[in-house]
Amino acid sequence: MEKKETACQCLDDLPLAMAYVPMQKWGDQYAPAVGLERGTIFPQLDLPFIGEEAVPNGRK
């Protein structure tokens, strides 16, 4: 009788991922109060999550 693998056991045979992260260039900065509100002082990193607004899902 075959032993059924769990999801975690299936992942054991896969290679680790390699990430590429480019160096951030120093640029413009938000004022401290704006940076605190936005969660970053760098406008280039200010990528707000807009959720379902970005993906049409057919709901009205």
PDB file of N, CA and C in Angstrom:
ATOM      1  N   MET A   1       0.840  -1.181   0.000  1.00  0.00           N
ATOM      2  CA  MET A   1       0.000   0.000   0.000  1.00  0.00           C
ATOM      3  C   MET A   1       0.888   1.247   0.000  1.00  0.00           C
ATOM      4  N   GLU A   2       0.583   2.239  -0.875  1.00  0.00           N
ATOM      5  CA  GLU A   2       1.386   3.455  -0.977  1.00  0.00           C
ATOM      6  C   GLU A   2       1.087   4.396   0.170  1.00  0.00           C
ATOM      7  N   LYS A   3       2.150   5.057   0.609  1.00  0.00           N
ATOM      8  CA  LYS A   3       1.992   6.058   1.664  1.00  0.00           C
ATOM      9  C   LYS A   3       1.693   7.413   1.005  1.00  0.00           C
ATOM     10  N   LYS A   4       0.662   8.076   1.455  1.00  0.00           N
ATOM     11  CA  LYS A   4       0.263   9.364   0.900  1.00  0.00           C
ATOM     12  C   LYS A   4       1.160  10.470   1.457  1.00  0.00           C
ATOM     13  N   GLU A   5       1.672  11.339   0.579  1.00  0.00           N
ATOM     14  CA  GLU A   5       2.513  12.449   1.023  1.00  0.00           C
ATOM     15  C   GLU A   5       1.662  13.628   1.437  1.00  0.00           C
ATOM     16  N   THR A   6       2.109  14.325   2.451  1.00  0.00           N
ATOM     17  CA  THR A   6       1.445  15.564   2.840  1.00  0.00           C
ATOM     18  C   THR A   6       2.039  16.701   2.030  1.00  0.00           C
ATOM     19  N   ALA A   7       1.416  17.871   2.069  1.00  0.00           N
ATOM     20  CA  ALA A   7       1.902  19.036   1.321  1.00  0.00           C
ATOM     21  C   ALA A   7       3.326  19.389   1.735  1.00  0.00           C
ATOM     22  N   CYS A   8       3.630  19.313   3.008  1.00  0.00           N
ATOM     23  CA  CYS A   8       4.968  19.668   3.488  1.00  0.00           C
ATOM     24  C   CYS A   8       6.017  18.690   2.967  1.00  0.00           C
ATOM     25  N   GLN A   9       5.699  17.437   2.906  1.00  0.00           N
ATOM     26  CA  GLN A   9       6.657  16.445   2.422  1.00  0.00           C
ATOM     27  C   GLN A   9       6.928  16.648   0.935  1.00  0.00           C
ATOM     28  N   CYS A  10       5.934  17.078   0.181  1.00  0.00           N
ATOM     29  CA  CYS A  10       6.129  17.329  -1.248  1.00  0.00           C
ATOM     30  C   CYS A  10       7.109  18.472  -1.473  1.00  0.00           C
ATOM     31  N   LEU A  11       7.120  19.437  -0.579  1.00  0.00           N
ATOM     32  CA  LEU A  11       7.997  20.600  -0.720  1.00  0.00           C
ATOM     33  C   LEU A  11       9.450  20.277  -0.402  1.00  0.00           C
ATOM     34  N   ASP A  12       9.693  19.169   0.286  1.00  0.00           N
ATOM     35  CA  ASP A  12      11.063  18.816   0.662  1.00  0.00           C
ATOM     36  C   ASP A  12      11.965  18.591  -0.544  1.00  0.00           C
ATOM     37  N   ASP A  13      11.419  18.177  -1.672  1.00  0.00           N
ATOM     38  CA  ASP A  13      12.217  17.873  -2.855  1.00  0.00           C
ATOM     39  C   ASP A  13      12.432  19.072  -3.776  1.00  0.00           C
ATOM     40  N   LEU A  14      11.803  20.201  -3.482  1.00  0.00           N
ATOM     41  CA  LEU A  14      11.927  21.373  -4.336  1.00  0.00           C
ATOM     42  C   LEU A  14      13.153  22.200  -3.940  1.00  0.00           C
ATOM     43  N   PRO A  15      13.814  22.843  -4.922  1.00  0.00           N
ATOM     44  CA  PRO A  15      14.972  23.678  -4.606  1.00  0.00           C
ATOM     45  C   PRO A  15      14.540  24.970  -3.917  1.00  0.00           C
ATOM     46  N   LEU A  16      15.472  25.584  -3.199  1.00  0.00           N
ATOM     47  CA  LEU A  16      15.205  26.872  -2.561  1.00  0.00           C
ATOM     48  C   LEU A  16      15.126  27.955  -3.631  1.00  0.00           C
ATOM     49  N   ALA A  17      14.393  28.993  -3.346  1.00  0.00           N
ATOM     50  CA  ALA A  17      14.264  30.106  -4.289  1.00  0.00           C
ATOM     51  C   ALA A  17      15.436  31.061  -4.135  1.00  0.00           C
ATOM     52  N   MET A  18      15.716  31.783  -5.202  1.00  0.00           N
ATOM     53  CA  MET A  18      16.738  32.812  -5.177  1.00  0.00           C
ATOM     54  C   MET A  18      16.063  34.130  -5.535  1.00  0.00           C
ATOM     55  N   ALA A  19      16.291  35.138  -4.722  1.00  0.00           N
ATOM     56  CA  ALA A  19      15.646  36.430  -4.948  1.00  0.00           C
ATOM     57  C   ALA A  19      16.637  37.437  -5.518  1.00  0.00           C
ATOM     58  N   TYR A  20      16.134  38.330  -6.334  1.00  0.00           N
ATOM     59  CA  TYR A  20      16.920  39.435  -6.852  1.00  0.00           C
ATOM     60  C   TYR A  20      16.313  40.710  -6.304  1.00  0.00           C
ATOM     61  N   VAL A  21      17.088  41.459  -5.563  1.00  0.00           N
ATOM     62  CA  VAL A  21      16.611  42.707  -4.990  1.00  0.00           C
ATOM     63  C   VAL A  21      17.582  43.807  -5.414  1.00  0.00           C
ATOM     64  N   PRO A  22      17.168  44.689  -6.319  1.00  0.00           N
ATOM     65  CA  PRO A  22      18.072  45.747  -6.771  1.00  0.00           C
ATOM     66  C   PRO A  22      18.342  46.756  -5.661  1.00  0.00           C
ATOM     67  N   MET A  23      19.474  47.392  -5.744  1.00  0.00           N
ATOM     68  CA  MET A  23      19.822  48.426  -4.768  1.00  0.00           C
ATOM     69  C   MET A  23      18.912  49.632  -4.980  1.00  0.00           C
ATOM     70  N   GLN A  24      18.451  50.202  -3.885  1.00  0.00           N
ATOM     71  CA  GLN A  24      17.621  51.394  -3.971  1.00  0.00           C
ATOM     72  C   GLN A  24      18.519  52.605  -4.138  1.00  0.00           C
ATOM     73  N   LYS A  25      18.189  53.441  -5.099  1.00  0.00           N
ATOM     74  CA  LYS A  25      18.929  54.684  -5.294  1.00  0.00           C
ATOM     75  C   LYS A  25      18.358  55.744  -4.366  1.00  0.00           C
ATOM     76  N   TRP A  26      19.237  56.510  -3.736  1.00  0.00           N
ATOM     77  CA  TRP A  26      18.789  57.566  -2.833  1.00  0.00           C
ATOM     78  C   TRP A  26      18.095  58.628  -3.658  1.00  0.00           C
ATOM     79  N   GLY A  27      16.924  59.021  -3.238  1.00  0.00           N
ATOM     80  CA  GLY A  27      16.159  60.004  -4.006  1.00  0.00           C
ATOM     81  C   GLY A  27      15.397  60.928  -3.091  1.00  0.00           C
ATOM     82  N   ASP A  28      14.313  61.440  -3.622  1.00  0.00           N
ATOM     83  CA  ASP A  28      13.471  62.355  -2.845  1.00  0.00           C
ATOM     84  C   ASP A  28      12.942  61.663  -1.602  1.00  0.00           C
ATOM     85  N   GLN A  29      12.614  62.475  -0.605  1.00  0.00           N
ATOM     86  CA  GLN A  29      12.062  61.950   0.645  1.00  0.00           C
ATOM     87  C   GLN A  29      10.824  62.743   1.017  1.00  0.00           C
ATOM     88  N   TYR A  30       9.897  62.053   1.671  1.00  0.00           N
ATOM     89  CA  TYR A  30       8.746  62.737   2.240  1.00  0.00           C
ATOM     90  C   TYR A  30       9.176  63.495   3.487  1.00  0.00           C
ATOM     91  N   ALA A  31       8.386  64.489   3.848  1.00  0.00           N
ATOM     92  CA  ALA A  31       8.565  65.155   5.144  1.00  0.00           C
ATOM     93  C   ALA A  31       8.296  64.106   6.225  1.00  0.00           C
ATOM     94  N   PRO A  32       8.910  64.234   7.408  1.00  0.00           N
ATOM     95  CA  PRO A  32       8.736  63.207   8.453  1.00  0.00           C
ATOM     96  C   PRO A  32       7.275  62.868   8.770  1.00  0.00           C
ATOM     97  N   ALA A  33       6.407  63.865   8.861  1.00  0.00           N
ATOM     98  CA  ALA A  33       4.999  63.594   9.193  1.00  0.00           C
ATOM     99  C   ALA A  33       4.316  62.795   8.085  1.00  0.00           C
ATOM    100  N   VAL A  34       4.617  63.115   6.822  1.00  0.00           N
ATOM    101  CA  VAL A  34       4.030  62.388   5.693  1.00  0.00           C
ATOM    102  C   VAL A  34       4.584  60.968   5.659  1.00  0.00           C
ATOM    103  N   GLY A  35       5.892  60.818   5.878  1.00  0.00           N
ATOM    104  CA  GLY A  35       6.510  59.497   5.904  1.00  0.00           C
ATOM    105  C   GLY A  35       5.906  58.606   6.977  1.00  0.00           C
ATOM    106  N   LEU A  36       5.633  59.172   8.140  1.00  0.00           N
ATOM    107  CA  LEU A  36       5.017  58.399   9.219  1.00  0.00           C
ATOM    108  C   LEU A  36       3.614  57.951   8.828  1.00  0.00           C
ATOM    109  N   GLU A  37       2.876  58.828   8.176  1.00  0.00           N
ATOM    110  CA  GLU A  37       1.514  58.489   7.745  1.00  0.00           C
ATOM    111  C   GLU A  37       1.523  57.428   6.637  1.00  0.00           C
ATOM    112  N   ARG A  38       2.465  57.545   5.691  1.00  0.00           N
ATOM    113  CA  ARG A  38       2.518  56.639   4.543  1.00  0.00           C
ATOM    114  C   ARG A  38       3.262  55.344   4.826  1.00  0.00           C
ATOM    115  N   GLY A  39       4.078  55.303   5.885  1.00  0.00           N
ATOM    116  CA  GLY A  39       4.808  54.085   6.230  1.00  0.00           C
ATOM    117  C   GLY A  39       6.172  53.998   5.578  1.00  0.00           C
ATOM    118  N   THR A  40       6.592  55.037   4.871  1.00  0.00           N
ATOM    119  CA  THR A  40       7.913  55.102   4.252  1.00  0.00           C
ATOM    120  C   THR A  40       8.253  56.560   3.997  1.00  0.00           C
ATOM    121  N   ILE A  41       9.542  56.870   4.030  1.00  0.00           N
ATOM    122  CA  ILE A  41       9.937  58.238   3.691  1.00  0.00           C
ATOM    123  C   ILE A  41      10.290  58.374   2.215  1.00  0.00           C
ATOM    124  N   PHE A  42      10.292  57.249   1.495  1.00  0.00           N
ATOM    125  CA  PHE A  42      10.683  57.258   0.097  1.00  0.00           C
ATOM    126  C   PHE A  42       9.459  57.120  -0.814  1.00  0.00           C
ATOM    127  N   PRO A  43       9.165  58.148  -1.617  1.00  0.00           N
ATOM    128  CA  PRO A  43       8.021  58.060  -2.532  1.00  0.00           C
ATOM    129  C   PRO A  43       8.123  56.873  -3.491  1.00  0.00           C
ATOM    130  N   GLN A  44       9.342  56.471  -3.861  1.00  0.00           N
ATOM    131  CA  GLN A  44       9.516  55.348  -4.782  1.00  0.00           C
ATOM    132  C   GLN A  44       9.024  54.038  -4.176  1.00  0.00           C
ATOM    133  N   LEU A  45       8.999  53.941  -2.857  1.00  0.00           N
ATOM    134  CA  LEU A  45       8.549  52.721  -2.182  1.00  0.00           C
ATOM    135  C   LEU A  45       7.096  52.805  -1.731  1.00  0.00           C
ATOM    136  N   ASP A  46       6.462  53.922  -1.982  1.00  0.00           N
ATOM    137  CA  ASP A  46       5.083  54.133  -1.546  1.00  0.00           C
ATOM    138  C   ASP A  46       4.145  53.506  -2.571  1.00  0.00           C
ATOM    139  N   LEU A  47       3.864  52.234  -2.386  1.00  0.00           N
ATOM    140  CA  LEU A  47       3.000  51.479  -3.294  1.00  0.00           C
ATOM    141  C   LEU A  47       1.805  50.961  -2.503  1.00  0.00           C
ATOM    142  N   PRO A  48       0.791  51.794  -2.333  1.00  0.00           N
ATOM    143  CA  PRO A  48      -0.335  51.399  -1.489  1.00  0.00           C
ATOM    144  C   PRO A  48      -1.093  50.203  -2.040  1.00  0.00           C
ATOM    145  N   PHE A  49      -1.571  49.371  -1.147  1.00  0.00           N
ATOM    146  CA  PHE A  49      -2.394  48.215  -1.506  1.00  0.00           C
ATOM    147  C   PHE A  49      -3.798  48.712  -1.806  1.00  0.00           C
ATOM    148  N   ILE A  50      -4.308  48.380  -2.994  1.00  0.00           N
ATOM    149  CA  ILE A  50      -5.645  48.847  -3.347  1.00  0.00           C
ATOM    150  C   ILE A  50      -6.638  47.703  -3.458  1.00  0.00           C
ATOM    151  N   GLY A  51      -6.204  46.483  -3.218  1.00  0.00           N
ATOM    152  CA  GLY A  51      -7.099  45.336  -3.141  1.00  0.00           C
ATOM    153  C   GLY A  51      -7.966  45.119  -4.353  1.00  0.00           C
ATOM    154  N   GLU A  52      -9.239  44.910  -4.120  1.00  0.00           N
ATOM    155  CA  GLU A  52     -10.176  44.546  -5.183  1.00  0.00           C
ATOM    156  C   GLU A  52     -10.356  45.640  -6.223  1.00  0.00           C
ATOM    157  N   GLU A  53      -9.999  46.867  -5.903  1.00  0.00           N
ATOM    158  CA  GLU A  53     -10.143  47.948  -6.871  1.00  0.00           C
ATOM    159  C   GLU A  53      -9.285  47.690  -8.103  1.00  0.00           C
ATOM    160  N   ALA A  54      -8.178  46.964  -7.943  1.00  0.00           N
ATOM    161  CA  ALA A  54      -7.248  46.734  -9.039  1.00  0.00           C
ATOM    162  C   ALA A  54      -7.610  45.524  -9.878  1.00  0.00           C
ATOM    163  N   VAL A  55      -8.439  44.639  -9.361  1.00  0.00           N
ATOM    164  CA  VAL A  55      -8.764  43.402 -10.061  1.00  0.00           C
ATOM    165  C   VAL A  55     -10.255  43.342 -10.345  1.00  0.00           C
ATOM    166  N   PRO A  56     -10.640  43.401 -11.604  1.00  0.00           N
ATOM    167  CA  PRO A  56     -12.072  43.289 -11.896  1.00  0.00           C
ATOM    168  C   PRO A  56     -12.555  41.879 -11.535  1.00  0.00           C
ATOM    169  N   ASN A  57     -13.609  41.811 -10.767  1.00  0.00           N
ATOM    170  CA  ASN A  57     -14.083  40.503 -10.307  1.00  0.00           C
ATOM    171  C   ASN A  57     -15.524  40.205 -10.722  1.00  0.00           C
ATOM    172  N   GLY A  58     -16.104  41.060 -11.534  1.00  0.00           N
ATOM    173  CA  GLY A  58     -17.452  40.782 -12.035  1.00  0.00           C
ATOM    174  C   GLY A  58     -18.557  41.141 -11.091  1.00  0.00           C
ATOM    175  N   ARG A  59     -18.228  41.550  -9.869  1.00  0.00           N
ATOM    176  CA  ARG A  59     -19.280  41.950  -8.925  1.00  0.00           C
ATOM    177  C   ARG A  59     -19.667  43.401  -9.178  1.00  0.00           C
ATOM    178  N   LYS A  60     -20.911  43.703  -8.918  1.00  0.00           N
ATOM    179  CA  LYS A  60     -21.386  45.088  -9.075  1.00  0.00           C
ATOM    180  C   LYS A  60     -21.769  45.668  -7.752  1.00  0.00           C
TER     181      LYS A  60
END
